[in-house]
Amino acid sequence: PWPFETSSVSEIAATHVLEHLGEQRAIFFNIIKEIYRVLRHDGLFRVSVPHYMHRSYYSDPTHVRTFTSGTFEMLSKQKNEDWARRNVNVTMLALMLEVDFETMQVNYGYDPVWTERLRKGEISQEKLQEIATQQWGVIQELNIVMRARKADNQ
């Protein structure tokens, strides 16, 4: 355990950290559980990770784990319970790890080449979002803000 009291932290920022941690799944799961333990009810967990389809992710041999916005949705009990009711084939991480995070915000940081094209008006935001789902190297970074939900409101 980390040297913090349970429910004693109001915010944790993990900026380009998580992709380096927990090459073994059990270690990664323990990190997520510990983050949840130390966060207060409504405490924020801010995460920035490289996008798996960008060279900044796949060119670094110290990156051991990929993330999508869906990865973080798996940490929501509400989503897990909804998926269970509908028999969706998704790993129910929130129920499995006994954590509960609500995704508050998802933002993508685009590669500078694409950001410049957007700034110059060469491409619309809508077209860029469409291209990003089909082409590697468009999204450079995934930024997520989650809120810890705790039944006892500690």
mmCIF file of N, CA, C and O in Angstrom, residues 64-111:
data_model
loop_
_atom_site.group_PDB
_atom_site.id
_atom_site.type_symbol
_atom_site.label_atom_id
_atom_site.label_comp_id
_atom_site.label_asym_id
_atom_site.label_seq_id
_atom_site.Cartn_x
_atom_site.Cartn_y
_atom_site.Cartn_z
ATOM 1 N N VAL A 64 4.427 -0.567 -21.808
ATOM 2 C CA VAL A 64 4.018 -1.958 -21.622
ATOM 3 C C VAL A 64 2.508 -2.160 -21.681
ATOM 4 O O VAL A 64 2.034 -3.291 -21.594
ATOM 5 N N ARG A 65 1.747 -1.087 -21.812
ATOM 6 C CA ARG A 65 0.299 -1.211 -21.740
ATOM 7 C C ARG A 65 -0.358 -0.152 -22.627
ATOM 8 O O ARG A 65 0.051 0.997 -22.629
ATOM 9 N N THR A 66 -1.370 -0.559 -23.392
ATOM 10 C CA THR A 66 -2.121 0.380 -24.239
ATOM 11 C C THR A 66 -3.442 0.739 -23.562
ATOM 12 O O THR A 66 -3.952 -0.016 -22.723
ATOM 13 N N PHE A 67 -3.982 1.896 -23.968
ATOM 14 C CA PHE A 67 -5.246 2.373 -23.413
ATOM 15 C C PHE A 67 -6.102 2.979 -24.506
ATOM 16 O O PHE A 67 -5.598 3.561 -25.459
ATOM 17 N N THR A 68 -7.404 2.824 -24.320
ATOM 18 C CA THR A 68 -8.389 3.560 -25.106
ATOM 19 C C THR A 68 -9.369 4.161 -24.097
ATOM 20 O O THR A 68 -9.312 3.840 -22.907
ATOM 21 N N SER A 69 -10.273 4.985 -24.564
ATOM 22 C CA SER A 69 -11.283 5.514 -23.636
ATOM 23 C C SER A 69 -12.110 4.365 -23.068
ATOM 24 O O SER A 69 -12.543 4.397 -21.920
ATOM 25 N N GLY A 70 -12.278 3.306 -23.840
ATOM 26 C CA GLY A 70 -13.012 2.128 -23.377
ATOM 27 C C GLY A 70 -12.346 1.434 -22.205
ATOM 28 O O GLY A 70 -13.025 0.861 -21.343
ATOM 29 N N THR A 71 -11.028 1.477 -22.149
ATOM 30 C CA THR A 71 -10.314 0.898 -21.014
ATOM 31 C C THR A 71 -10.804 1.524 -19.714
ATOM 32 O O THR A 71 -11.061 0.829 -18.735
ATOM 33 N N PHE A 72 -10.957 2.837 -19.722
ATOM 34 C CA PHE A 72 -11.342 3.551 -18.514
ATOM 35 C C PHE A 72 -12.832 3.392 -18.205
ATOM 36 O O PHE A 72 -13.232 3.413 -17.052
ATOM 37 N N GLU A 73 -13.640 3.199 -19.240
ATOM 38 C CA GLU A 73 -15.068 2.924 -19.015
ATOM 39 C C GLU A 73 -15.260 1.607 -18.269
ATOM 40 O O GLU A 73 -16.222 1.439 -17.540
ATOM 41 N N MET A 74 -14.328 0.679 -18.444
ATOM 42 C CA MET A 74 -14.407 -0.606 -17.748
ATOM 43 C C MET A 74 -14.258 -0.454 -16.235
ATOM 44 O O MET A 74 -14.543 -1.388 -15.489
ATOM 45 N N LEU A 75 -13.835 0.730 -15.784
ATOM 46 C CA LEU A 75 -13.655 0.989 -14.356
ATOM 47 C C LEU A 75 -14.899 1.596 -13.718
ATOM 48 O O LEU A 75 -14.871 2.013 -12.568
ATOM 49 N N SER A 76 -16.009 1.636 -14.452
ATOM 50 C CA SER A 76 -17.278 2.186 -13.959
ATOM 51 C C SER A 76 -18.234 1.063 -13.572
ATOM 52 O O SER A 76 -18.593 0.233 -14.412
ATOM 53 N N LYS A 77 -18.647 1.045 -12.311
ATOM 54 C CA LYS A 77 -19.623 0.024 -11.879
ATOM 55 C C LYS A 77 -20.934 0.158 -12.637
ATOM 56 O O LYS A 77 -21.545 -0.845 -13.013
ATOM 57 N N GLN A 78 -21.366 1.384 -12.866
ATOM 58 C CA GLN A 78 -22.619 1.598 -13.603
ATOM 59 C C GLN A 78 -22.536 0.989 -14.997
ATOM 60 O O GLN A 78 -23.449 0.286 -15.427
ATOM 61 N N LYS A 79 -21.419 1.245 -15.694
ATOM 62 C CA LYS A 79 -21.241 0.647 -17.027
ATOM 63 C C LYS A 79 -21.171 -0.874 -16.925
ATOM 64 O O LYS A 79 -21.791 -1.582 -17.714
ATOM 65 N N ASN A 80 -20.419 -1.391 -15.959
ATOM 66 C CA ASN A 80 -20.295 -2.844 -15.783
ATOM 67 C C ASN A 80 -21.657 -3.482 -15.565
ATOM 68 O O ASN A 80 -21.985 -4.509 -16.180
ATOM 69 N N GLU A 81 -22.459 -2.901 -14.692
ATOM 70 C CA GLU A 81 -23.781 -3.461 -14.392
ATOM 71 C C GLU A 81 -24.686 -3.409 -15.605
ATOM 72 O O GLU A 81 -25.439 -4.358 -15.867
ATOM 73 N N ASP A 82 -24.599 -2.320 -16.375
ATOM 74 C CA ASP A 82 -25.388 -2.214 -17.605
ATOM 75 C C ASP A 82 -24.936 -3.277 -18.604
ATOM 76 O O ASP A 82 -25.766 -3.959 -19.216
ATOM 77 N N TRP A 83 -23.648 -3.439 -18.771
ATOM 78 C CA TRP A 83 -23.127 -4.448 -19.698
ATOM 79 C C TRP A 83 -23.534 -5.853 -19.261
ATOM 80 O O TRP A 83 -23.880 -6.688 -20.094
ATOM 81 N N ALA A 84 -23.505 -6.110 -17.957
ATOM 82 C CA ALA A 84 -23.891 -7.434 -17.450
ATOM 83 C C ALA A 84 -25.359 -7.716 -17.771
ATOM 84 O O ALA A 84 -25.705 -8.819 -18.195
ATOM 85 N N ARG A 85 -26.220 -6.707 -17.574
ATOM 86 C CA ARG A 85 -27.653 -6.876 -17.883
ATOM 87 C C ARG A 85 -27.875 -7.197 -19.355
ATOM 88 O O ARG A 85 -28.767 -7.947 -19.711
ATOM 89 N N ARG A 86 -27.051 -6.588 -20.206
ATOM 90 C CA ARG A 86 -27.213 -6.767 -21.654
ATOM 91 C C ARG A 86 -26.309 -7.861 -22.218
ATOM 92 O O ARG A 86 -26.260 -8.046 -23.434
ATOM 93 N N ASN A 87 -25.602 -8.598 -21.339
ATOM 94 C CA ASN A 87 -24.703 -9.677 -21.764
ATOM 95 C C ASN A 87 -23.647 -9.221 -22.761
ATOM 96 O O ASN A 87 -23.338 -9.928 -23.729
ATOM 97 N N VAL A 88 -23.097 -8.025 -22.534
ATOM 98 C CA VAL A 88 -22.035 -7.501 -23.390
ATOM 99 C C VAL A 88 -20.727 -8.196 -23.008
ATOM 100 O O VAL A 88 -20.421 -8.365 -21.829
ATOM 101 N N ASN A 89 -19.975 -8.591 -24.009
ATOM 102 C CA ASN A 89 -18.718 -9.300 -23.779
ATOM 103 C C ASN A 89 -17.585 -8.293 -23.541
ATOM 104 O O ASN A 89 -16.830 -7.954 -24.444
ATOM 105 N N VAL A 90 -17.516 -7.785 -22.306
ATOM 106 C CA VAL A 90 -16.507 -6.804 -21.906
ATOM 107 C C VAL A 90 -15.997 -7.206 -20.530
ATOM 108 O O VAL A 90 -16.758 -7.712 -19.705
ATOM 109 N N THR A 91 -14.729 -6.970 -20.274
ATOM 110 C CA THR A 91 -14.186 -7.259 -18.951
ATOM 111 C C THR A 91 -14.765 -6.267 -17.948
ATOM 112 O O THR A 91 -14.652 -5.061 -18.129
ATOM 113 N N MET A 92 -15.368 -6.776 -16.918
ATOM 114 C CA MET A 92 -16.016 -5.944 -15.897
ATOM 115 C C MET A 92 -14.992 -5.561 -14.824
ATOM 116 O O MET A 92 -15.020 -6.053 -13.701
ATOM 117 N N LEU A 93 -14.077 -4.673 -15.191
ATOM 118 C CA LEU A 93 -12.977 -4.335 -14.289
ATOM 119 C C LEU A 93 -13.437 -3.704 -12.980
ATOM 120 O O LEU A 93 -12.870 -3.984 -11.925
ATOM 121 N N ALA A 94 -14.441 -2.838 -13.034
ATOM 122 C CA ALA A 94 -14.898 -2.180 -11.801
ATOM 123 C C ALA A 94 -15.395 -3.212 -10.796
ATOM 124 O O ALA A 94 -15.063 -3.153 -9.613
ATOM 125 N N LEU A 95 -16.165 -4.178 -11.264
ATOM 126 C CA LEU A 95 -16.691 -5.208 -10.368
ATOM 127 C C LEU A 95 -15.574 -6.151 -9.925
ATOM 128 O O LEU A 95 -15.515 -6.562 -8.770
ATOM 129 N N MET A 96 -14.675 -6.456 -10.826
ATOM 130 C CA MET A 96 -13.581 -7.367 -10.541
ATOM 131 C C MET A 96 -12.601 -6.772 -9.526
ATOM 132 O O MET A 96 -12.139 -7.457 -8.615
ATOM 133 N N LEU A 97 -12.310 -5.465 -9.665
ATOM 134 C CA LEU A 97 -11.315 -4.809 -8.817
ATOM 135 C C LEU A 97 -11.932 -4.084 -7.616
ATOM 136 O O LEU A 97 -11.210 -3.555 -6.784
ATOM 137 N N GLU A 98 -13.266 -4.049 -7.580
ATOM 138 C CA GLU A 98 -13.998 -3.331 -6.532
ATOM 139 C C GLU A 98 -13.611 -1.858 -6.498
ATOM 140 O O GLU A 98 -13.257 -1.291 -5.467
ATOM 141 N N VAL A 99 -13.660 -1.234 -7.671
ATOM 142 C CA VAL A 99 -13.432 0.201 -7.821
ATOM 143 C C VAL A 99 -14.621 0.787 -8.572
ATOM 144 O O VAL A 99 -15.414 0.037 -9.165
ATOM 145 N N ASP A 100 -14.741 2.094 -8.564
ATOM 146 C CA ASP A 100 -15.826 2.728 -9.297
ATOM 147 C C ASP A 100 -15.412 4.137 -9.708
ATOM 148 O O ASP A 100 -15.325 5.044 -8.873
ATOM 149 N N PHE A 101 -15.120 4.295 -10.977
ATOM 150 C CA PHE A 101 -14.740 5.584 -11.540
ATOM 151 C C PHE A 101 -15.763 5.992 -12.593
ATOM 152 O O PHE A 101 -16.147 5.179 -13.430
ATOM 153 N N GLU A 102 -16.157 7.236 -12.560
ATOM 154 C CA GLU A 102 -17.027 7.794 -13.585
ATOM 155 C C GLU A 102 -16.171 8.647 -14.515
ATOM 156 O O GLU A 102 -15.451 9.543 -14.059
ATOM 157 N N THR A 103 -16.227 8.357 -15.809
ATOM 158 C CA THR A 103 -15.492 9.169 -16.777
ATOM 159 C C THR A 103 -16.208 10.496 -16.930
ATOM 160 O O THR A 103 -17.376 10.552 -17.297
ATOM 161 N N MET A 104 -15.476 11.563 -16.636
ATOM 162 C CA MET A 104 -16.034 12.917 -16.704
ATOM 163 C C MET A 104 -15.697 13.598 -18.033
ATOM 164 O O MET A 104 -16.489 14.371 -18.552
ATOM 165 N N GLN A 105 -14.512 13.297 -18.547
ATOM 166 C CA GLN A 105 -14.054 14.005 -19.740
ATOM 167 C C GLN A 105 -13.070 13.128 -20.511
ATOM 168 O O GLN A 105 -12.235 12.450 -19.910
ATOM 169 N N VAL A 106 -13.207 13.144 -21.820
ATOM 170 C CA VAL A 106 -12.279 12.450 -22.717
ATOM 171 C C VAL A 106 -11.855 13.455 -23.788
ATOM 172 O O VAL A 106 -12.706 14.033 -24.462
ATOM 173 N N ASN A 107 -10.558 13.666 -23.913
ATOM 174 C CA ASN A 107 -10.023 14.557 -24.943
ATOM 175 C C ASN A 107 -8.879 13.861 -25.656
ATOM 176 O O ASN A 107 -8.154 13.068 -25.045
ATOM 177 N N TYR A 108 -8.732 14.195 -26.915
ATOM 178 C CA TYR A 108 -7.643 13.653 -27.705
ATOM 179 C C TYR A 108 -6.701 14.776 -28.100
ATOM 180 O O TYR A 108 -7.144 15.841 -28.525
ATOM 181 N N GLY A 109 -5.412 14.529 -27.949
ATOM 182 C CA GLY A 109 -4.398 15.459 -28.445
ATOM 183 C C GLY A 109 -3.917 14.938 -29.784
ATOM 184 O O GLY A 109 -3.472 13.795 -29.895
ATOM 185 N N TYR A 110 -4.041 15.768 -30.797
ATOM 186 C CA TYR A 110 -3.678 15.338 -32.142
ATOM 187 C C TYR A 110 -2.198 15.563 -32.420
ATOM 188 O O TYR A 110 -1.562 16.452 -31.848
ATOM 189 N N ASP A 111 -1.656 14.762 -33.318
ATOM 190 C CA ASP A 111 -0.289 14.926 -33.765
ATOM 191 C C ASP A 111 -0.124 16.350 -34.305
ATOM 192 O O ASP A 111 -1.043 16.894 -34.926
#
